[in-house]
PDB file of C-alpha atoms in Angstrom:
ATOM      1  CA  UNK A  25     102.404  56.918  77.964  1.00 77.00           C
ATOM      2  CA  UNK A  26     105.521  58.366  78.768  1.00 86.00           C
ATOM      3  CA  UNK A  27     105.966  61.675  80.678  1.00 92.00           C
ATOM      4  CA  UNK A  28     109.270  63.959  81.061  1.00 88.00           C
ATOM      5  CA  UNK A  29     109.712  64.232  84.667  1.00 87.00           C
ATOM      6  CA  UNK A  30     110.994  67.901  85.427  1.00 86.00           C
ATOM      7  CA  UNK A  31     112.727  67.976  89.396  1.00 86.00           C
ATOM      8  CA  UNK A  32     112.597  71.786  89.294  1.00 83.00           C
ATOM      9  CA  UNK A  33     113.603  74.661  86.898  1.00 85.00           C
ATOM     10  CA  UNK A  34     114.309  78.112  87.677  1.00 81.00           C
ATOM     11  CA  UNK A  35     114.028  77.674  91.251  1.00 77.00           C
ATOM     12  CA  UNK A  36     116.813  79.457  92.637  1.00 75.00           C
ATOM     13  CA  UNK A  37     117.946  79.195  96.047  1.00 74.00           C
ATOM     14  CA  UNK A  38     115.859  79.738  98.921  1.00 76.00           C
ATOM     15  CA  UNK A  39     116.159  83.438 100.424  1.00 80.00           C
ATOM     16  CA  UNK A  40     117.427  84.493 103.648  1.00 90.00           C
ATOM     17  CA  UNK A  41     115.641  87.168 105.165  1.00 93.00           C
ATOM     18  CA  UNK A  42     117.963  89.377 107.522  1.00 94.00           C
ATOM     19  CA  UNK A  43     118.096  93.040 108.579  1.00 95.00           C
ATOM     20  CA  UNK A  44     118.703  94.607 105.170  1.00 96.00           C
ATOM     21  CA  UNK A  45     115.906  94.337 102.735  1.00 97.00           C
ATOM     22  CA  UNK A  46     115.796  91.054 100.330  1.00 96.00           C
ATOM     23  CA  UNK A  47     114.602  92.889  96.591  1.00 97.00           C
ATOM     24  CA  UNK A  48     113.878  90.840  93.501  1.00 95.00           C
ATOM     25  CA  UNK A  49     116.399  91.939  90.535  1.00 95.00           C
ATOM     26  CA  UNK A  50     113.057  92.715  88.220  1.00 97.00           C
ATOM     27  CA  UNK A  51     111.708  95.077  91.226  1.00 98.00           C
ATOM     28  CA  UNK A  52     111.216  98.763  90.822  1.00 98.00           C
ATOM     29  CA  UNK A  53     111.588 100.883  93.914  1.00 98.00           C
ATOM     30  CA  UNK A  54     111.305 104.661  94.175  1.00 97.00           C
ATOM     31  CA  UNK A  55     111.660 106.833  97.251  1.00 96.00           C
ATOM     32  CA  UNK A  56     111.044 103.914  99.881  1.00 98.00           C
ATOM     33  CA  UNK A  57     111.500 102.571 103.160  1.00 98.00           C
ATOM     34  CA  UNK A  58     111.957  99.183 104.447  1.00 99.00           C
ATOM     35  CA  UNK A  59     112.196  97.715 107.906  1.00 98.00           C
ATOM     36  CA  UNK A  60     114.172  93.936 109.009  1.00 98.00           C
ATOM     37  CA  UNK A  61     113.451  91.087 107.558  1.00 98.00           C
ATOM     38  CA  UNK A  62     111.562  92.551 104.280  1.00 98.00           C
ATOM     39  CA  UNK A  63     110.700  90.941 100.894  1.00 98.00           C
ATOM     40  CA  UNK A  64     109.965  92.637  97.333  1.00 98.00           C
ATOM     41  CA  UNK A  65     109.157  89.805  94.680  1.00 96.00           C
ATOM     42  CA  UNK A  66     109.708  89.696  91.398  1.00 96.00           C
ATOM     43  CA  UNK A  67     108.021  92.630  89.139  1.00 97.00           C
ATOM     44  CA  UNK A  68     107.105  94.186  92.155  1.00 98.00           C
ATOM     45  CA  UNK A  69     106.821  98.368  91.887  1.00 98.00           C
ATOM     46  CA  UNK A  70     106.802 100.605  95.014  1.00 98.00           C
ATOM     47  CA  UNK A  71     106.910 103.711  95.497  1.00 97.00           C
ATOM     48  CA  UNK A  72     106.278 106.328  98.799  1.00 97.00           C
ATOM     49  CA  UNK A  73     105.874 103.789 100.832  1.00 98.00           C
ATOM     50  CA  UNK A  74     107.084 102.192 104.232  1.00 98.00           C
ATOM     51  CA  UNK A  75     107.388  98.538 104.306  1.00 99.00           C
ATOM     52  CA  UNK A  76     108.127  98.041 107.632  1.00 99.00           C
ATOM     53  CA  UNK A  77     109.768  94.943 109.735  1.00 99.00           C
ATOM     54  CA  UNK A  78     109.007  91.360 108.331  1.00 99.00           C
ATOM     55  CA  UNK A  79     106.332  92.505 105.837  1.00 99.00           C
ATOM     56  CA  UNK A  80     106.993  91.180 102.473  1.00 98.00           C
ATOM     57  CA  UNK A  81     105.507  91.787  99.118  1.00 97.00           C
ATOM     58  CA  UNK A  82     104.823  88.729  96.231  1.00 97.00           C
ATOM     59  CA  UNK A  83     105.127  88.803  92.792  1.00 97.00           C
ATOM     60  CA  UNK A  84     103.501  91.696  90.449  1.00 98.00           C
ATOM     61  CA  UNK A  85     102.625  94.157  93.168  1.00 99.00           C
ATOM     62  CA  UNK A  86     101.788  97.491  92.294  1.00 98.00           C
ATOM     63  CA  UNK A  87     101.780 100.125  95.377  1.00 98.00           C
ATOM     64  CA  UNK A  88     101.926 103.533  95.693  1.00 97.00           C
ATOM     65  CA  UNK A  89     101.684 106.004  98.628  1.00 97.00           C
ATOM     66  CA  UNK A  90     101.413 103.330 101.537  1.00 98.00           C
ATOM     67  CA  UNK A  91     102.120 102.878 105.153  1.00 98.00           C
ATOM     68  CA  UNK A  92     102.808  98.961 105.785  1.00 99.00           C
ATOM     69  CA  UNK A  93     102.907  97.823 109.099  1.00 99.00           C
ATOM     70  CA  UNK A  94     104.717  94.632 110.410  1.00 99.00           C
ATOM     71  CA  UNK A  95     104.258  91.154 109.665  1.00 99.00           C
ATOM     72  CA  UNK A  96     101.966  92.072 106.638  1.00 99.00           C
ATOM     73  CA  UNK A  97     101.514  89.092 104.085  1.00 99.00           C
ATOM     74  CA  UNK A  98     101.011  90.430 100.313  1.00 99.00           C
ATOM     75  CA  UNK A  99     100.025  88.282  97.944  1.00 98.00           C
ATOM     76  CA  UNK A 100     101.034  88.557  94.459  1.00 98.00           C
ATOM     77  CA  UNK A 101      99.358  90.803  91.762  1.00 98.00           C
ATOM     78  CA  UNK A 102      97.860  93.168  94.529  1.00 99.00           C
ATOM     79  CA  UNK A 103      97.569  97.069  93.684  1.00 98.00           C
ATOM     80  CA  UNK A 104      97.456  99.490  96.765  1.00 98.00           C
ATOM     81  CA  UNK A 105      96.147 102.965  96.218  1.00 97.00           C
ATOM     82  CA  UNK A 106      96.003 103.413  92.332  1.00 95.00           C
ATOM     83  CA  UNK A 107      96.174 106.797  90.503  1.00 86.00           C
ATOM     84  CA  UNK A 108      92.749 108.684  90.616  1.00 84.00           C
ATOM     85  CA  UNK A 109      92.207 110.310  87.182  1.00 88.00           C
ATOM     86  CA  UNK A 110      90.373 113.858  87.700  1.00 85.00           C
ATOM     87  CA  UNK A 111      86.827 112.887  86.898  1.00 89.00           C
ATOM     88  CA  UNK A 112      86.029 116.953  87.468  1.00 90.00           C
ATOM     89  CA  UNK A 113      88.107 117.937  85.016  1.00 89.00           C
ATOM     90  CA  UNK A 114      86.280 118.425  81.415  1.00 92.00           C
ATOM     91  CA  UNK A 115      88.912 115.494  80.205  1.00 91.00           C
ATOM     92  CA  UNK A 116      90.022 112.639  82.398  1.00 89.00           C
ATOM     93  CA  UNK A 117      93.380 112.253  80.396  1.00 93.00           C
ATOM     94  CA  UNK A 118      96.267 112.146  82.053  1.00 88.00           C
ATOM     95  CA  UNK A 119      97.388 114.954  79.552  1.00 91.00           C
ATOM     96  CA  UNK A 120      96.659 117.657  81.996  1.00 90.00           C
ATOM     97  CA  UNK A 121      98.802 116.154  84.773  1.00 91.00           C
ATOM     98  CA  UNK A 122     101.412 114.428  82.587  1.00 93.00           C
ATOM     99  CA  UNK A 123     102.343 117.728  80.466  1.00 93.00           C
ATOM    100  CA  UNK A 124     106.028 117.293  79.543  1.00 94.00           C
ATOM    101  CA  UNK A 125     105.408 113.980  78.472  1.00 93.00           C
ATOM    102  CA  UNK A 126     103.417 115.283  75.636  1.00 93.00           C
ATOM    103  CA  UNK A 127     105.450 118.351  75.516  1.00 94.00           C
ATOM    104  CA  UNK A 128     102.396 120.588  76.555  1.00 94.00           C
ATOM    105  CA  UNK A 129     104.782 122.157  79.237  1.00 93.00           C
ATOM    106  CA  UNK A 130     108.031 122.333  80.852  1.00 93.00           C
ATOM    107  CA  UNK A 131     106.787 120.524  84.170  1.00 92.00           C
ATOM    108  CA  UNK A 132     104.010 118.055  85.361  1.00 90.00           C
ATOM    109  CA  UNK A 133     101.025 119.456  86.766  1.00 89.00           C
ATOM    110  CA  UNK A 134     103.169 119.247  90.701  1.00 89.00           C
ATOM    111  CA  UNK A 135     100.304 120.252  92.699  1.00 88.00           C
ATOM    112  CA  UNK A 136      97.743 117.301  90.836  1.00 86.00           C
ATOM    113  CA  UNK A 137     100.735 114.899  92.152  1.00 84.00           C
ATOM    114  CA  UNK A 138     101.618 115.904  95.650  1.00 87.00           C
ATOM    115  CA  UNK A 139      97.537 115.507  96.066  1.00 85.00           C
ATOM    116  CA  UNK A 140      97.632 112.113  94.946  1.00 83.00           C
ATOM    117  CA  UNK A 141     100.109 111.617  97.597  1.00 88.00           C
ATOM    118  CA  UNK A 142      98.616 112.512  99.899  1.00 89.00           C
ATOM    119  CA  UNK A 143      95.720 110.085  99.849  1.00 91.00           C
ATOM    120  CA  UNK A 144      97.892 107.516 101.274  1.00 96.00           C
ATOM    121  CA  UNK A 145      97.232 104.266 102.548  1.00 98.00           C
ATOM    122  CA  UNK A 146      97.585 102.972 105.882  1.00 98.00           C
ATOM    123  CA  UNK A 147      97.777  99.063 106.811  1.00 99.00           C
ATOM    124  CA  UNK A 148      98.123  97.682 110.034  1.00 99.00           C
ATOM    125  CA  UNK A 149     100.260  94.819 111.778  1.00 99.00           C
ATOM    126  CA  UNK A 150      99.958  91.351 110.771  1.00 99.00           C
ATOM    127  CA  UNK A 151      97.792  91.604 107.909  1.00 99.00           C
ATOM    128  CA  UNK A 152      96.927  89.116 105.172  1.00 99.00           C
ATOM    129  CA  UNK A 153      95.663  90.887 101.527  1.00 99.00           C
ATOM    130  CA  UNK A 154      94.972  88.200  98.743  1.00 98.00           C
ATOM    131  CA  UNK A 155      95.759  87.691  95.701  1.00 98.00           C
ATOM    132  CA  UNK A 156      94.935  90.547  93.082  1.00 98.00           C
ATOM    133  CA  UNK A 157      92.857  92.770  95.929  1.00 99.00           C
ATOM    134  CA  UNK A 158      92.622  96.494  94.959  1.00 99.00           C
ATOM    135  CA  UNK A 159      93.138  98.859  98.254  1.00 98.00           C
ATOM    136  CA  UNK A 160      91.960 102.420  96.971  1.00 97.00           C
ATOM    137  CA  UNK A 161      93.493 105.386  97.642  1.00 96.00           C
ATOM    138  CA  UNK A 162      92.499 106.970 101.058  1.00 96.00           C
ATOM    139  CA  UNK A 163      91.712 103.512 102.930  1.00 98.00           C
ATOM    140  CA  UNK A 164      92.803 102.081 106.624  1.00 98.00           C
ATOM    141  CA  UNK A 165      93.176  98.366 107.149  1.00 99.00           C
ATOM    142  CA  UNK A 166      93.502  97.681 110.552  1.00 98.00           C
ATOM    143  CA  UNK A 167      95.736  95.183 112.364  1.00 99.00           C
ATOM    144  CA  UNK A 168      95.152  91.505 112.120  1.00 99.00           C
ATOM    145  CA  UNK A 169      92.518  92.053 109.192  1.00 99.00           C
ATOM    146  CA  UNK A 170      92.096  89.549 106.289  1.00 99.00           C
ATOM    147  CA  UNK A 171      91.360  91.087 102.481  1.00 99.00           C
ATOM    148  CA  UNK A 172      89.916  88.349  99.684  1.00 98.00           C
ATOM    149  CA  UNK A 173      91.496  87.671  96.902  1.00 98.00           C
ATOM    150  CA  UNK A 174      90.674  90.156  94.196  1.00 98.00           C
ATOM    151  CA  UNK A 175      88.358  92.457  96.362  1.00 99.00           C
ATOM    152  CA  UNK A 176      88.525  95.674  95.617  1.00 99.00           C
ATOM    153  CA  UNK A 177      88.230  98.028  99.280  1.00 99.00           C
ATOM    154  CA  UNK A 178      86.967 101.286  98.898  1.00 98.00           C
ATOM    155  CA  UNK A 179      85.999 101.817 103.044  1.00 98.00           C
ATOM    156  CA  UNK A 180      88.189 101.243 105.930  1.00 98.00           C
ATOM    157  CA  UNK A 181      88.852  97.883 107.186  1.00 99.00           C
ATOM    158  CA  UNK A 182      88.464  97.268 110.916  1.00 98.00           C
ATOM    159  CA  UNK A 183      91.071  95.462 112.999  1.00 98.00           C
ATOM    160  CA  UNK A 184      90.314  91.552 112.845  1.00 98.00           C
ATOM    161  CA  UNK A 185      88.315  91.836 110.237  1.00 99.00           C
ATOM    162  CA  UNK A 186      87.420  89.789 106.978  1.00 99.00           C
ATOM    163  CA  UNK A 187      86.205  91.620 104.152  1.00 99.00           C
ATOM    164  CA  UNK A 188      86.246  90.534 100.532  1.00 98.00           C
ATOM    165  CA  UNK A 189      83.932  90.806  97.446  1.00 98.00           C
ATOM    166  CA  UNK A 190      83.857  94.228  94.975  1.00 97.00           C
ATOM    167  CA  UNK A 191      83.182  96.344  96.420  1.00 97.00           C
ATOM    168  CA  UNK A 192      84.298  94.638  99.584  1.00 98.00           C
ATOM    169  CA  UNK A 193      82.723  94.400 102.651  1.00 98.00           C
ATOM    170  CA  UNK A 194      83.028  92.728 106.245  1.00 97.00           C
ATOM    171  CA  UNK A 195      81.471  89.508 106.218  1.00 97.00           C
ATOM    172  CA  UNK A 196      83.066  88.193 109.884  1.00 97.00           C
ATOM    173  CA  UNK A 197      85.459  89.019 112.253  1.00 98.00           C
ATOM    174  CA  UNK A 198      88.539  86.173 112.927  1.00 98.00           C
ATOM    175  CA  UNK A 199      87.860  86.078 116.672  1.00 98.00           C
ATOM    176  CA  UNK A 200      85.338  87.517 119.456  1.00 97.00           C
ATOM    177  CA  UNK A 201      85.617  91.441 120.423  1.00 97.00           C
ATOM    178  CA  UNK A 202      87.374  90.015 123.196  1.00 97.00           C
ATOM    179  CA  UNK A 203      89.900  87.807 122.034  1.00 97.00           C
ATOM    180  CA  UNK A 204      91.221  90.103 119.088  1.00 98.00           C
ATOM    181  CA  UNK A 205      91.354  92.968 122.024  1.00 97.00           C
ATOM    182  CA  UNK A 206      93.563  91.069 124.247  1.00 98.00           C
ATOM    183  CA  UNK A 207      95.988  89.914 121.109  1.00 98.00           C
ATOM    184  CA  UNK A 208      96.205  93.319 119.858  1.00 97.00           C
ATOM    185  CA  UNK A 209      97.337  94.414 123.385  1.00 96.00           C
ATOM    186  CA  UNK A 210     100.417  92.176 123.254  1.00 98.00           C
ATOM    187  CA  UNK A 211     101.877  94.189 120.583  1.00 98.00           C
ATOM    188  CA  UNK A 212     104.033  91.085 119.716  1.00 98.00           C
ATOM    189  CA  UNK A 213     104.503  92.720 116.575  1.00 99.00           C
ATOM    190  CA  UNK A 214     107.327  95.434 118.410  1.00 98.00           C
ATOM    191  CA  UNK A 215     108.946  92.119 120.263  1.00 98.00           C
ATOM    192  CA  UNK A 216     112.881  91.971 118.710  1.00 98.00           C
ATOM    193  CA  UNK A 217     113.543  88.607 117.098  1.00 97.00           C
ATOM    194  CA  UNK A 218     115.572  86.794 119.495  1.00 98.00           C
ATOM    195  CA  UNK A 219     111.849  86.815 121.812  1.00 98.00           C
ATOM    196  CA  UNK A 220     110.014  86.291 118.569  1.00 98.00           C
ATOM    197  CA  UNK A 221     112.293  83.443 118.308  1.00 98.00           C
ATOM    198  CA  UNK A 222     111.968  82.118 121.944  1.00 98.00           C
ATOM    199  CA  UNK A 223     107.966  82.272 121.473  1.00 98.00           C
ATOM    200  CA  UNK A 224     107.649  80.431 118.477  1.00 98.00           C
ATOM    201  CA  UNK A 225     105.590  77.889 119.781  1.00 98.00           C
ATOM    202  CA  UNK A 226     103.242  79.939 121.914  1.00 98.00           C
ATOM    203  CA  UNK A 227     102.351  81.747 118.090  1.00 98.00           C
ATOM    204  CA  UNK A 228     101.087  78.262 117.237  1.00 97.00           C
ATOM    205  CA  UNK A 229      98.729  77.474 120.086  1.00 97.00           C
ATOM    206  CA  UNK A 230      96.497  80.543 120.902  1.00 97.00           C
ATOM    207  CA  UNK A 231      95.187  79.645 124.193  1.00 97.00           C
ATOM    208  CA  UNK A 232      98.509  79.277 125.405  1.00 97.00           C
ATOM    209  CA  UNK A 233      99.530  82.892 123.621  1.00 98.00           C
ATOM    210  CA  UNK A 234      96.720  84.787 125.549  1.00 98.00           C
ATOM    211  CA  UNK A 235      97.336  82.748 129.021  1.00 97.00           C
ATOM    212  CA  UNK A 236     101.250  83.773 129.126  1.00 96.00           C
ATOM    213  CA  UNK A 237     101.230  87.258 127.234  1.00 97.00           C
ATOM    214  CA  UNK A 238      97.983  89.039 127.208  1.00 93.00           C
ATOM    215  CA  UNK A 239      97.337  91.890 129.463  1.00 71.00           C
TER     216      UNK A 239
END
């Protein structure tokens, strides 16, 4: 049997990340902030958020209201802190907050709004979400944590942690209390890039990390 051999299609050229933010054409930002070294993918919407230094965001990402550390890996098709509906309302259509849409009112319901804002997320340094996780409105991951692919985390995530499942949950921690203590106390994540750059190798051995930078 023959087969058509296809060497690539719709690849495009490789990015290079540098102090202004790299943002896919098919993105939708509103009201945002980025750091150095930053990545929106394609289909990507954000809005009220920080995306700070190196973080980057993959394809189909849907985040609202969110405070991104450094270094934090998002995989594509995640959605941080979605709209609550008012379940104590007598209706839980978005007709009551969304009145000039339907012509109901001048003006949107401001006050339902700036509440949903501010049930923001917070995520720490050097995390890793996966694929198509759900991070509810009101929730703290903490540095160096690990989310599943398509968990859904309604509780605070502790630093070093590994939670997954729906509704997640820790199931392990990626090192000893110890270990993750003295990493998080190098703060490499604040290092500028020429160090970053200097240290590359000592980020792929860890015993030699914690022997030449931890306190």
């Amino acid at each position: 049997m023959n087969h058509t051999h296809i060497a690539s299609f719709n690849v495009g050229e490789a990015t290079q990340l540098g102090e202004a933010p790299s943002i896919a054409p098919t993105a939708v930002i509103r009201d945002c902030r980025f750091g150095r070294y930053t990545e929106v993918g394609d289909q990507a919407r954000l809005a009220d958020s920080l995306l700070d230094d190196y973080s980057y965001l993959d394809r189909g990402c849907d985040i609202m209201s969110a405070d991104i550390g450094k270094f934090s890996n998002i995989a594509s098709m995640v959605r941080i802190n979605p709209g609550f509906h008012p379940m104590e309302r007598p209706t839980l259509h978005h007709f009551t907050y969304r009145r000039a849409k339907y012509g109901m009112a001048p003006e949107d319901d401001a006050a339902f709004f700036e509440w949903r804002r501010r049930q923001r997320v917070t995520i720490g340094h050097d995390t890793w979400i996966g694929h198509g996780a759900v991070i509810m409105p009101g929730v703290s991951i903490g540095n160096g944590a690990v989310i599943g692919s398509n968990a859904v985390v309604t509780k605070d995530v502790p630093a070093y942690a590994i939670a997954a499942g729906a509704p997640a949950r820790a199931i392990r921690q990626r090192f000893p209390t110890s270990i993750a203590a003295a990493i998080e106390s190098t703060a490499w994540w604040n290092w500028d890039h020429a160090t970053l750059t200097e240290r590359m190798d000592d980020f792929c051995d860890l015993r030699r990390f914690l022997a030449k930078h931890a306190a």
